[in-house]
Short mmCIF file of N, CA and C in Angstrom, two decimals:
data_model
loop_
_atom_site.label_atom_id
_atom_site.label_comp_id
_atom_site.label_asym_id
_atom_site.label_seq_id
_atom_site.Cartn_x
_atom_site.Cartn_y
_atom_site.Cartn_z
N MET A 1 41.09 63.50 139.95
CA MET A 1 42.14 64.41 139.56
C MET A 1 41.69 65.20 138.34
N ALA A 2 41.88 66.47 138.44
CA ALA A 2 41.49 67.34 137.33
C ALA A 2 42.31 68.62 137.41
N PHE A 3 42.29 69.37 136.33
CA PHE A 3 42.94 70.67 136.32
C PHE A 3 42.16 71.59 135.40
N SER A 4 42.48 72.86 135.47
CA SER A 4 41.78 73.83 134.62
C SER A 4 42.80 74.64 133.84
N LYS A 5 42.32 75.14 132.70
CA LYS A 5 43.18 75.94 131.83
C LYS A 5 42.30 76.71 130.85
N ASP A 6 42.69 77.93 130.57
CA ASP A 6 42.03 78.69 129.52
C ASP A 6 42.42 78.07 128.18
N LEU A 7 41.44 77.88 127.31
CA LEU A 7 41.72 77.30 125.99
C LEU A 7 40.69 77.77 124.99
N GLU A 8 40.89 77.36 123.75
CA GLU A 8 39.93 77.66 122.69
C GLU A 8 39.35 76.37 122.16
N PHE A 9 38.06 76.41 121.85
CA PHE A 9 37.39 75.28 121.23
C PHE A 9 36.57 75.82 120.06
N LYS A 10 36.92 75.37 118.87
CA LYS A 10 36.26 75.84 117.64
C LYS A 10 36.27 77.37 117.58
N SER A 11 37.43 77.93 117.85
CA SER A 11 37.69 79.38 117.80
C SER A 11 36.98 80.17 118.90
N LEU A 12 36.37 79.50 119.87
CA LEU A 12 35.71 80.18 120.98
C LEU A 12 36.55 80.02 122.24
N PRO A 13 36.77 81.11 122.98
CA PRO A 13 37.53 81.00 124.22
C PRO A 13 36.72 80.29 125.31
N VAL A 14 37.39 79.43 126.04
CA VAL A 14 36.78 78.76 127.21
C VAL A 14 37.69 79.08 128.39
N ARG A 15 37.17 79.88 129.31
CA ARG A 15 37.96 80.29 130.47
C ARG A 15 37.88 79.22 131.55
N ALA A 16 39.05 78.84 132.04
CA ALA A 16 39.16 77.86 133.13
C ALA A 16 38.39 76.58 132.81
N ALA A 17 38.60 76.04 131.62
CA ALA A 17 37.96 74.77 131.25
C ALA A 17 38.36 73.70 132.26
N TYR A 18 37.42 72.84 132.60
CA TYR A 18 37.66 71.76 133.55
C TYR A 18 38.09 70.53 132.76
N ILE A 19 39.30 70.05 133.00
CA ILE A 19 39.90 68.98 132.20
C ILE A 19 40.17 67.79 133.11
N SER A 20 39.64 66.63 132.73
CA SER A 20 39.81 65.45 133.57
C SER A 20 39.88 64.19 132.71
N ILE A 21 40.45 63.14 133.30
CA ILE A 21 40.50 61.86 132.61
C ILE A 21 39.11 61.26 132.61
N TYR A 22 38.68 60.82 131.45
CA TYR A 22 37.36 60.22 131.29
C TYR A 22 37.47 58.73 131.60
N GLU A 23 36.91 58.31 132.71
CA GLU A 23 37.06 56.93 133.18
C GLU A 23 36.36 55.91 132.29
N GLY A 24 35.45 56.35 131.44
CA GLY A 24 34.73 55.43 130.56
C GLY A 24 35.59 54.86 129.45
N ASN A 25 36.76 55.45 129.21
CA ASN A 25 37.65 54.96 128.16
C ASN A 25 39.07 54.96 128.71
N PHE A 26 39.40 53.94 129.50
CA PHE A 26 40.70 53.84 130.14
C PHE A 26 41.20 52.42 129.95
N GLN A 27 42.25 52.25 129.17
CA GLN A 27 42.78 50.92 128.87
C GLN A 27 44.20 50.81 129.39
N LEU A 28 44.47 49.69 130.04
CA LEU A 28 45.75 49.49 130.69
C LEU A 28 46.38 48.19 130.20
N SER A 29 47.65 48.25 129.83
CA SER A 29 48.40 47.04 129.51
C SER A 29 49.66 47.06 130.37
N LYS A 30 50.51 46.07 130.20
CA LYS A 30 51.74 46.02 130.99
C LYS A 30 52.70 47.15 130.64
N GLU A 31 52.53 47.73 129.46
CA GLU A 31 53.48 48.74 129.01
C GLU A 31 52.90 50.13 128.78
N SER A 32 51.58 50.24 128.61
CA SER A 32 51.03 51.55 128.30
C SER A 32 49.64 51.76 128.88
N ILE A 33 49.28 53.02 128.91
CA ILE A 33 47.94 53.45 129.32
C ILE A 33 47.37 54.23 128.15
N ILE A 34 46.19 53.86 127.70
CA ILE A 34 45.47 54.60 126.68
C ILE A 34 44.23 55.16 127.35
N PHE A 35 44.02 56.45 127.22
CA PHE A 35 42.92 57.07 127.95
C PHE A 35 42.38 58.28 127.19
N SER A 36 41.17 58.65 127.54
CA SER A 36 40.54 59.85 126.98
C SER A 36 40.48 60.93 128.04
N VAL A 37 40.48 62.15 127.56
CA VAL A 37 40.36 63.30 128.44
C VAL A 37 39.09 64.05 128.06
N ALA A 38 38.30 64.39 129.06
CA ALA A 38 37.07 65.14 128.84
C ALA A 38 37.31 66.62 129.15
N PHE A 39 36.82 67.47 128.27
CA PHE A 39 36.92 68.92 128.44
C PHE A 39 35.52 69.46 128.72
N ARG A 40 35.37 70.16 129.84
CA ARG A 40 34.08 70.71 130.24
C ARG A 40 34.20 72.22 130.49
N ALA A 41 33.11 72.92 130.29
CA ALA A 41 33.10 74.36 130.58
C ALA A 41 33.25 74.59 132.07
N VAL A 42 32.58 73.77 132.87
CA VAL A 42 32.68 73.81 134.34
C VAL A 42 32.54 72.38 134.86
N GLU A 43 33.04 72.16 136.06
CA GLU A 43 32.92 70.83 136.66
C GLU A 43 31.45 70.41 136.73
N GLY A 44 31.17 69.19 136.35
CA GLY A 44 29.81 68.66 136.41
C GLY A 44 29.01 68.87 135.14
N SER A 45 29.48 69.72 134.24
CA SER A 45 28.73 69.92 132.99
C SER A 45 29.08 68.81 132.00
N GLU A 46 28.30 68.72 130.94
CA GLU A 46 28.56 67.73 129.89
C GLU A 46 29.84 68.12 129.16
N PRO A 47 30.67 67.16 128.78
CA PRO A 47 31.88 67.48 128.03
C PRO A 47 31.55 68.10 126.68
N PHE A 48 32.35 69.09 126.28
CA PHE A 48 32.19 69.66 124.94
C PHE A 48 33.20 69.06 123.98
N ASN A 49 34.18 68.30 124.53
CA ASN A 49 35.17 67.67 123.66
C ASN A 49 35.89 66.55 124.41
N TYR A 50 36.44 65.61 123.65
CA TYR A 50 37.28 64.53 124.18
C TYR A 50 38.53 64.45 123.33
N SER A 51 39.64 64.06 123.94
CA SER A 51 40.88 63.77 123.21
C SER A 51 41.47 62.50 123.78
N SER A 52 42.14 61.72 122.94
CA SER A 52 42.76 60.47 123.38
C SER A 52 44.27 60.65 123.50
N TYR A 53 44.84 59.95 124.48
CA TYR A 53 46.28 60.02 124.74
C TYR A 53 46.79 58.62 125.09
N GLU A 54 48.08 58.46 124.95
CA GLU A 54 48.73 57.22 125.35
C GLU A 54 50.05 57.55 126.02
N CYS A 55 50.34 56.87 127.13
CA CYS A 55 51.61 57.08 127.81
C CYS A 55 52.14 55.75 128.32
N ARG A 56 53.40 55.74 128.67
CA ARG A 56 54.00 54.53 129.25
C ARG A 56 53.40 54.26 130.61
N TYR A 57 53.33 53.00 130.97
CA TYR A 57 52.82 52.58 132.27
C TYR A 57 53.95 51.92 133.05
N ASP A 58 54.19 52.40 134.24
CA ASP A 58 55.18 51.82 135.15
C ASP A 58 54.42 51.01 136.19
N ILE A 59 54.48 49.70 136.05
CA ILE A 59 53.72 48.82 136.94
C ILE A 59 54.13 49.00 138.40
N ASN A 60 55.35 49.48 138.64
CA ASN A 60 55.83 49.71 140.01
C ASN A 60 55.63 51.15 140.46
N GLY A 61 55.04 51.95 139.61
CA GLY A 61 54.85 53.37 139.92
C GLY A 61 53.52 53.64 140.62
N ALA A 62 53.13 54.88 140.59
CA ALA A 62 51.85 55.32 141.19
C ALA A 62 50.69 54.64 140.46
N ASN A 63 49.49 54.83 140.99
CA ASN A 63 48.33 54.21 140.34
C ASN A 63 48.19 54.73 138.90
N PRO A 64 47.58 53.95 138.03
CA PRO A 64 47.52 54.31 136.60
C PRO A 64 46.88 55.67 136.32
N PHE A 65 45.85 56.04 137.07
CA PHE A 65 45.21 57.34 136.84
C PHE A 65 46.17 58.47 137.18
N GLU A 66 46.92 58.31 138.26
CA GLU A 66 47.89 59.34 138.64
C GLU A 66 49.00 59.44 137.59
N GLN A 67 49.46 58.31 137.06
CA GLN A 67 50.48 58.33 136.02
C GLN A 67 49.97 59.04 134.77
N ALA A 68 48.74 58.76 134.39
CA ALA A 68 48.15 59.42 133.22
C ALA A 68 48.02 60.92 133.46
N TYR A 69 47.58 61.29 134.64
CA TYR A 69 47.42 62.70 135.00
C TYR A 69 48.77 63.43 134.94
N LEU A 70 49.81 62.83 135.51
CA LEU A 70 51.14 63.45 135.50
C LEU A 70 51.67 63.57 134.07
N TYR A 71 51.37 62.59 133.24
CA TYR A 71 51.76 62.66 131.83
C TYR A 71 51.10 63.88 131.17
N LEU A 72 49.80 64.04 131.37
CA LEU A 72 49.08 65.18 130.78
C LEU A 72 49.68 66.50 131.23
N LYS A 73 49.93 66.62 132.53
CA LYS A 73 50.45 67.88 133.07
C LYS A 73 51.81 68.24 132.48
N GLY A 74 52.53 67.25 131.95
CA GLY A 74 53.83 67.50 131.36
C GLY A 74 53.79 67.87 129.88
N LEU A 75 52.62 67.80 129.26
CA LEU A 75 52.49 68.14 127.85
C LEU A 75 52.47 69.66 127.64
N PRO A 76 53.10 70.14 126.57
CA PRO A 76 53.11 71.59 126.31
C PRO A 76 51.71 72.20 126.23
N GLU A 77 50.75 71.47 125.69
CA GLU A 77 49.40 72.03 125.54
C GLU A 77 48.71 72.29 126.88
N PHE A 78 49.20 71.67 127.96
CA PHE A 78 48.60 71.88 129.27
C PHE A 78 49.50 72.67 130.22
N GLU A 79 50.57 73.25 129.66
CA GLU A 79 51.46 74.08 130.45
C GLU A 79 50.68 75.24 131.07
N GLY A 80 50.94 75.50 132.32
CA GLY A 80 50.27 76.59 133.01
C GLY A 80 48.91 76.22 133.58
N SER A 81 48.51 74.96 133.48
CA SER A 81 47.21 74.56 134.03
C SER A 81 47.26 74.57 135.55
N ILE A 82 46.09 74.63 136.15
CA ILE A 82 45.96 74.74 137.61
C ILE A 82 45.20 73.52 138.13
N ASP A 83 45.76 72.85 139.13
CA ASP A 83 45.08 71.70 139.73
C ASP A 83 43.76 72.13 140.37
N CYS A 84 42.76 71.27 140.22
CA CYS A 84 41.44 71.54 140.83
C CYS A 84 41.28 70.71 142.09
#
């Protein structure tokens, strides 16, 4: 699961940045999900930045990655993003 969005990094515009959950840092407990997001210029390239997030985990809900993804898509900073 990934999405794209125009953004700025260190005052430089990045058009259609590829944004995805970084599986190397994904922690799950009974109540929350802590995860990192990788920002890439294009799919398959090395990340130019990472950010960490935390959201509630519903053990009876969708799989944890999908819950994290839906949480991200609901944040104001990712408004207007496009699914890849």
